[in-house]
Coordinates of C-alpha atoms in Angstrom, one line a residue:
X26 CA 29.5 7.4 3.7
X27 CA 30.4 6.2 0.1
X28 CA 28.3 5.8 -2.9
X29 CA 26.6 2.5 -2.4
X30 CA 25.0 0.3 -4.8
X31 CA 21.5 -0.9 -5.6
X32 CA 22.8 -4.0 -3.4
X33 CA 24.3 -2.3 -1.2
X34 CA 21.7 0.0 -0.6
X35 CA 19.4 -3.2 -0.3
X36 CA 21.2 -4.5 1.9
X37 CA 22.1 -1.6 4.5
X38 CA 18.5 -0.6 4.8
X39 CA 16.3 -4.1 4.7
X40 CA 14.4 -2.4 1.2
X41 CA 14.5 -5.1 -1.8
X42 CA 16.2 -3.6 -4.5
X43 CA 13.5 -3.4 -6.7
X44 CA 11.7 -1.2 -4.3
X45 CA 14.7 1.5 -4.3
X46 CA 14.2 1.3 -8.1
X47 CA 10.3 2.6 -7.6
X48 CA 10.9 5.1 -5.6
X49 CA 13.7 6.3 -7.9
X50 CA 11.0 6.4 -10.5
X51 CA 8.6 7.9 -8.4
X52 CA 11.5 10.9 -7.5
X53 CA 11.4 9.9 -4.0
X54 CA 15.0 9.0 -4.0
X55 CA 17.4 9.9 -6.6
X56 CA 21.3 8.3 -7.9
X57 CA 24.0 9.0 -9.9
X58 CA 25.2 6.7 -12.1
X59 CA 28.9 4.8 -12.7
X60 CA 30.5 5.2 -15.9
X61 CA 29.2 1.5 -16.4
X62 CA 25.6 3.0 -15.9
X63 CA 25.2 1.2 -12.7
X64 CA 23.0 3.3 -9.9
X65 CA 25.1 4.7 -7.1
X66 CA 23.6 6.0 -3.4
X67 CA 24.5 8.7 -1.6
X68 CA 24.0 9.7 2.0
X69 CA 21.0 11.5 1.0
X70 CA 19.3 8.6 -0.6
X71 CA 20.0 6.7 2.3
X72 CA 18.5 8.8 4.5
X73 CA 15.4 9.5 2.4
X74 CA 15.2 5.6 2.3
X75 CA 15.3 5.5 6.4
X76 CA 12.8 8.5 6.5
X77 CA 10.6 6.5 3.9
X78 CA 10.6 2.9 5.9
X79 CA 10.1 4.7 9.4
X80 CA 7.1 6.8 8.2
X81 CA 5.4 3.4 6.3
X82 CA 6.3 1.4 9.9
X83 CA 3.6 4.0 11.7
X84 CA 1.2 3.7 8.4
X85 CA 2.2 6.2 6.9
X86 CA 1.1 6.0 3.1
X87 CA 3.8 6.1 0.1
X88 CA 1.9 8.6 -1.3
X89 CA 1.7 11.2 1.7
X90 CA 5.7 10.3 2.3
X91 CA 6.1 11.6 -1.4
X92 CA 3.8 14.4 -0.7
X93 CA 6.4 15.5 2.4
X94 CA 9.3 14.9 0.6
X95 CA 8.8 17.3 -2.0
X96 CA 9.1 19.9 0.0
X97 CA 12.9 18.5 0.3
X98 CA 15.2 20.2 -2.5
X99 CA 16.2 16.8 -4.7
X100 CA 18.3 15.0 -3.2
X101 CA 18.9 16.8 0.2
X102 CA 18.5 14.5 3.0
X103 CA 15.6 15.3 5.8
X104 CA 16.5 17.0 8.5
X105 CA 16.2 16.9 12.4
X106 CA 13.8 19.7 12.0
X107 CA 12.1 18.2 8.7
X108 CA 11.5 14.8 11.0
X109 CA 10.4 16.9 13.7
X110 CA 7.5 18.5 11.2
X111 CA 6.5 15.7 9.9
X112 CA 6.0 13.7 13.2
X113 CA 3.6 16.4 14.3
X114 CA 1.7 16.7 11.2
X115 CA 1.7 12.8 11.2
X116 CA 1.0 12.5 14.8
X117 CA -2.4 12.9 14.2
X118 CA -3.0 10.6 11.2
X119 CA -1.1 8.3 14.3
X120 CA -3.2 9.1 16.7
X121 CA -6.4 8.2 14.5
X122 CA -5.6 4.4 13.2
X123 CA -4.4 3.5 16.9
X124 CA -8.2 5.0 17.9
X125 CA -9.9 2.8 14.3
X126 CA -7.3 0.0 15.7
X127 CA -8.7 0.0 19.2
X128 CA -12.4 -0.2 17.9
X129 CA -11.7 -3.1 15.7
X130 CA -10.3 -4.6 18.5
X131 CA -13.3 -4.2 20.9
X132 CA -15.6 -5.1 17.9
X133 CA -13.6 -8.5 17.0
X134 CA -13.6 -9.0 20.9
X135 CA -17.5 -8.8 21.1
X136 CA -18.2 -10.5 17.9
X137 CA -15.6 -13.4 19.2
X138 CA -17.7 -13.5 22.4
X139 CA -21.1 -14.1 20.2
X140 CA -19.6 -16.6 17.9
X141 CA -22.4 -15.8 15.0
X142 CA -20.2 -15.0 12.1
X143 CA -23.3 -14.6 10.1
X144 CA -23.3 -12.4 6.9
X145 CA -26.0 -9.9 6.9
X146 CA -25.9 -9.7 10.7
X147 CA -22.4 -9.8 12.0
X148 CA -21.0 -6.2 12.0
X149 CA -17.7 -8.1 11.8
X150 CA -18.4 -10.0 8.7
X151 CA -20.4 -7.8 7.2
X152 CA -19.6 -5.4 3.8
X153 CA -19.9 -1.8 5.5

C-alpha cells in the first residue's frame, strides 16, 4: 500500500479526518510528512486505524485501545497474534456489557409492561 493522505485515509477507513488527527496527537497512530508538510499514512497507520474502529464497534473504550496499543513499538502495525491477545483480554469486558445489556433490556421490558414512568419510583427513570 502507498502513503495515503489525511483524505485518503478518511476515506479508506470511514474515520473523519479530524479523528485521524486526534489519535495522531494522542500517539495512537503516527505519519510522516511530505516535503509540503502534508500528513502521509502508511500500512501501519492503516491498520492501527482498523484495529482502533473494530475494538470501539464491541465498546471498547479509546482509552483502553491506547492502553493496548502501547505495547506496539510506534508505528508497527498489530499483529494476528496481537489481535488474538487482545480479543481474549477483551472478551471479558465483551462478555460483561452484553450481560449489563441484557438486564437493561429485561428492566425496560418490565417497566414498559407497568407504564408508571414515575421519578422516585420507576427503577427505569430513576437517578441510581
Amino acid at each position: 500500500m502507498s502513503l495515503l493522505t489525511i483524505g485518503e485515509l478518511s476515506r479508506h477507513s470511514g474515520v473523519p479526518a479530524s479523528a485521524l488527527r486526534f489519535y495522531e496527537r494522542q500517539g495512537l497512530i503516527s505519519s510522516d510528512r511530505s516535503a509540503t508538510n502534508q500528513r502521509r499514512y502508511d500500512d501501519a497507520a492503516a491498520k492501527r486505524v482498523a484495529f482502533i474502529r473494530a475494538s470501539q464497534r464491541v465498546g471498547i473504550p479509546l482509552a483502553r485501545i491506547a492502553e493496548v496499543l502501547a505495547f506496539l513499538p510506534e508505528g508497527h502495525p498489530p499483529t494476528a497474534a496481537f489481535w488474538r491477545r487482545a480479543s481474549q483480554c477483551w472478551g471479558e469486558a465483551v462478555d460483561e456489557r452484553i450481560a449489563r445489556l441484557e438486564q437493561q433490556r429485561e428492566q425496560f421490558t418490565a417497566c414498559a409492561g407497568c407504564g408508571c414512568l414515575t421519578f422516585g419510583e420507576c427503577r427505569l427513570v430513576t437517578p441510581a
